[in-house]
Amino acid sequence: MLVENIFVSTVAVDMLNIDNESIKKFCYDLRQQQGETTHYSNYGGWHSKQLTGYIPALNELFYNVNQRLESLHKSFNFRDDIKLNIDNCWVNINGKGHVNNPHTHRGWTFSGVYYVTGHEGCGDLVLEHPSQQFPYHYTEQPFKELSIERSMSSVYYKPEPCKLIIIPSWIKHYVLPNLTDQDRISIAFDVNI
């Protein structure tokens, strides 16, 4: 009997070894310069305007992200004449009680988040199972052991400083409330072919 996995989702997670303190300073300086938040999926917190042009403070981060995108390019077996490019990016600063509501990033190939700061209780990233019907067909936990592949409805990722997470843009995701008095700072981005 042939057994195949179909409709598989891929999540890429890595820890980057970069100068995080200068990125943190950039994020707070940017909030000071831009002032008022923009509103997308954020409820509370601060969401920057789209970042454009060459940003020296983020050069090391994007160099590292582009290296990981090259690995994804190989993993997905994309054609050689195709390149994955960061299309847009923004900064999120979420304080106590702030969340990001469920959403997808329609129109892009991958979406990612880099955690400048993160700690226990500051709000996990939650990825929802792509099939809304899947949980209804397994009302009890039938598997011998849990794994991401056998998750019933959601997978949780804890934010940690220097953690990079890249997901397919069509995966619905959200961020739990920050229950602490410390900011959760992230830089999010979208990638296109």
PDB file of N, CA, C and O in Angstrom, residues 114-141:
ATOM      1  N   TYR A 114      10.436  37.932  13.155  1.00  0.00           N
ATOM      2  CA  TYR A 114      11.684  37.867  13.912  1.00  0.00           C
ATOM      3  C   TYR A 114      11.413  38.522  15.251  1.00  0.00           C
ATOM      4  O   TYR A 114      10.943  39.663  15.305  1.00  0.00           O
ATOM      5  N   TYR A 115      11.692  37.785  16.332  1.00  0.00           N
ATOM      6  CA  TYR A 115      11.441  38.326  17.667  1.00  0.00           C
ATOM      7  C   TYR A 115      12.673  39.063  18.174  1.00  0.00           C
ATOM      8  O   TYR A 115      13.721  38.466  18.397  1.00  0.00           O
ATOM      9  N   VAL A 116      12.512  40.361  18.368  1.00  0.00           N
ATOM     10  CA  VAL A 116      13.565  41.182  18.958  1.00  0.00           C
ATOM     11  C   VAL A 116      13.572  40.934  20.465  1.00  0.00           C
ATOM     12  O   VAL A 116      14.627  40.773  21.072  1.00  0.00           O
ATOM     13  N   THR A 117      12.389  40.906  21.060  1.00  0.00           N
ATOM     14  CA  THR A 117      12.238  40.527  22.464  1.00  0.00           C
ATOM     15  C   THR A 117      11.128  39.491  22.563  1.00  0.00           C
ATOM     16  O   THR A 117      10.226  39.446  21.720  1.00  0.00           O
ATOM     17  N   GLY A 118      11.181  38.696  23.574  1.00  0.00           N
ATOM     18  CA  GLY A 118      10.165  37.677  23.822  1.00  0.00           C
ATOM     19  C   GLY A 118      10.496  36.963  25.105  1.00  0.00           C
ATOM     20  O   GLY A 118      11.673  36.796  25.437  1.00  0.00           O
ATOM     21  N   HIS A 119       9.487  36.559  25.829  1.00  0.00           N
ATOM     22  CA  HIS A 119       9.679  35.926  27.123  1.00  0.00           C
ATOM     23  C   HIS A 119       8.386  35.205  27.506  1.00  0.00           C
ATOM     24  O   HIS A 119       7.346  35.400  26.872  1.00  0.00           O
ATOM     25  N   GLU A 120       8.468  34.385  28.508  1.00  0.00           N
ATOM     26  CA  GLU A 120       7.305  33.614  28.967  1.00  0.00           C
ATOM     27  C   GLU A 120       6.139  34.537  29.273  1.00  0.00           C
ATOM     28  O   GLU A 120       6.288  35.534  29.965  1.00  0.00           O
ATOM     29  N   GLY A 121       4.976  34.213  28.706  1.00  0.00           N
ATOM     30  CA  GLY A 121       3.758  34.962  28.994  1.00  0.00           C
ATOM     31  C   GLY A 121       3.541  36.211  28.159  1.00  0.00           C
ATOM     32  O   GLY A 121       2.562  36.917  28.348  1.00  0.00           O
ATOM     33  N   CYS A 122       4.437  36.463  27.193  1.00  0.00           N
ATOM     34  CA  CYS A 122       4.279  37.705  26.412  1.00  0.00           C
ATOM     35  C   CYS A 122       3.440  37.496  25.155  1.00  0.00           C
ATOM     36  O   CYS A 122       3.245  38.430  24.394  1.00  0.00           O
ATOM     37  N   GLY A 123       2.908  36.291  24.947  1.00  0.00           N
ATOM     38  CA  GLY A 123       2.002  36.055  23.829  1.00  0.00           C
ATOM     39  C   GLY A 123       2.589  35.135  22.780  1.00  0.00           C
ATOM     40  O   GLY A 123       3.401  35.558  21.965  1.00  0.00           O
ATOM     41  N   ASP A 124       2.172  33.864  22.804  1.00  0.00           N
ATOM     42  CA  ASP A 124       2.636  32.893  21.814  1.00  0.00           C
ATOM     43  C   ASP A 124       2.053  33.191  20.442  1.00  0.00           C
ATOM     44  O   ASP A 124       0.920  33.696  20.323  1.00  0.00           O
ATOM     45  N   LEU A 125       2.802  32.827  19.405  1.00  0.00           N
ATOM     46  CA  LEU A 125       2.292  32.810  18.040  1.00  0.00           C
ATOM     47  C   LEU A 125       1.520  31.508  17.881  1.00  0.00           C
ATOM     48  O   LEU A 125       2.041  30.430  18.199  1.00  0.00           O
ATOM     49  N   VAL A 126       0.272  31.575  17.403  1.00  0.00           N
ATOM     50  CA  VAL A 126      -0.568  30.388  17.247  1.00  0.00           C
ATOM     51  C   VAL A 126      -0.885  30.206  15.770  1.00  0.00           C
ATOM     52  O   VAL A 126      -1.391  31.126  15.113  1.00  0.00           O
ATOM     53  N   LEU A 127      -0.566  29.029  15.245  1.00  0.00           N
ATOM     54  CA  LEU A 127      -0.894  28.678  13.866  1.00  0.00           C
ATOM     55  C   LEU A 127      -2.075  27.719  13.887  1.00  0.00           C
ATOM     56  O   LEU A 127      -2.049  26.715  14.601  1.00  0.00           O
ATOM     57  N   GLU A 128      -3.103  28.031  13.125  1.00  0.00           N
ATOM     58  CA  GLU A 128      -4.301  27.190  13.090  1.00  0.00           C
ATOM     59  C   GLU A 128      -4.189  26.131  11.997  1.00  0.00           C
ATOM     60  O   GLU A 128      -3.585  26.356  10.954  1.00  0.00           O
ATOM     61  N   HIS A 129      -4.784  24.979  12.254  1.00  0.00           N
ATOM     62  CA  HIS A 129      -4.811  23.912  11.258  1.00  0.00           C
ATOM     63  C   HIS A 129      -5.486  24.440   9.988  1.00  0.00           C
ATOM     64  O   HIS A 129      -6.535  25.081  10.063  1.00  0.00           O
ATOM     65  N   PRO A 130      -4.900  24.187   8.813  1.00  0.00           N
ATOM     66  CA  PRO A 130      -5.462  24.758   7.590  1.00  0.00           C
ATOM     67  C   PRO A 130      -6.851  24.248   7.214  1.00  0.00           C
ATOM     68  O   PRO A 130      -7.604  24.935   6.557  1.00  0.00           O
ATOM     69  N   SER A 131      -7.189  23.044   7.644  1.00  0.00           N
ATOM     70  CA  SER A 131      -8.529  22.542   7.364  1.00  0.00           C
ATOM     71  C   SER A 131      -9.413  22.775   8.581  1.00  0.00           C
ATOM     72  O   SER A 131      -9.181  22.195   9.639  1.00  0.00           O
ATOM     73  N   GLN A 132     -10.420  23.580   8.414  1.00  0.00           N
ATOM     74  CA  GLN A 132     -11.329  23.830   9.532  1.00  0.00           C
ATOM     75  C   GLN A 132     -12.135  22.592   9.882  1.00  0.00           C
ATOM     76  O   GLN A 132     -12.694  22.490  10.969  1.00  0.00           O
ATOM     77  N   GLN A 133     -12.176  21.629   8.989  1.00  0.00           N
ATOM     78  CA  GLN A 133     -12.946  20.405   9.235  1.00  0.00           C
ATOM     79  C   GLN A 133     -12.167  19.358  10.027  1.00  0.00           C
ATOM     80  O   GLN A 133     -12.753  18.510  10.686  1.00  0.00           O
ATOM     81  N   PHE A 134     -10.831  19.415   9.971  1.00  0.00           N
ATOM     82  CA  PHE A 134      -9.997  18.373  10.580  1.00  0.00           C
ATOM     83  C   PHE A 134     -10.352  18.082  12.036  1.00  0.00           C
ATOM     84  O   PHE A 134     -10.549  16.917  12.396  1.00  0.00           O
ATOM     85  N   PRO A 135     -10.468  19.087  12.908  1.00  0.00           N
ATOM     86  CA  PRO A 135     -10.756  18.784  14.319  1.00  0.00           C
ATOM     87  C   PRO A 135     -12.081  18.072  14.551  1.00  0.00           C
ATOM     88  O   PRO A 135     -12.221  17.325  15.518  1.00  0.00           O
ATOM     89  N   TYR A 136     -13.042  18.246  13.650  1.00  0.00           N
ATOM     90  CA  TYR A 136     -14.354  17.621  13.833  1.00  0.00           C
ATOM     91  C   TYR A 136     -14.335  16.118  13.563  1.00  0.00           C
ATOM     92  O   TYR A 136     -15.216  15.391  13.988  1.00  0.00           O
ATOM     93  N   HIS A 137     -13.318  15.653  12.854  1.00  0.00           N
ATOM     94  CA  HIS A 137     -13.240  14.235  12.521  1.00  0.00           C
ATOM     95  C   HIS A 137     -12.425  13.442  13.533  1.00  0.00           C
ATOM     96  O   HIS A 137     -12.370  12.220  13.470  1.00  0.00           O
ATOM     97  N   TYR A 138     -11.771  14.135  14.454  1.00  0.00           N
ATOM     98  CA  TYR A 138     -11.005  13.483  15.512  1.00  0.00           C
ATOM     99  C   TYR A 138     -11.419  14.116  16.840  1.00  0.00           C
ATOM    100  O   TYR A 138     -10.708  14.914  17.414  1.00  0.00           O
ATOM    101  N   THR A 139     -12.597  13.745  17.308  1.00  0.00           N
ATOM    102  CA  THR A 139     -13.115  14.362  18.523  1.00  0.00           C
ATOM    103  C   THR A 139     -12.343  13.949  19.765  1.00  0.00           C
ATOM    104  O   THR A 139     -12.340  14.638  20.757  1.00  0.00           O
ATOM    105  N   GLU A 140     -11.681  12.795  19.716  1.00  0.00           N
ATOM    106  CA  GLU A 140     -10.820  12.365  20.810  1.00  0.00           C
ATOM    107  C   GLU A 140      -9.405  12.257  20.275  1.00  0.00           C
ATOM    108  O   GLU A 140      -9.200  12.102  19.076  1.00  0.00           O
ATOM    109  N   GLN A 141      -8.420  12.298  21.162  1.00  0.00           N
ATOM    110  CA  GLN A 141      -7.026  12.185  20.753  1.00  0.00           C
ATOM    111  C   GLN A 141      -6.707  10.718  20.468  1.00  0.00           C
ATOM    112  O   GLN A 141      -6.474   9.949  21.396  1.00  0.00           O
TER     113      GLN A 141
END
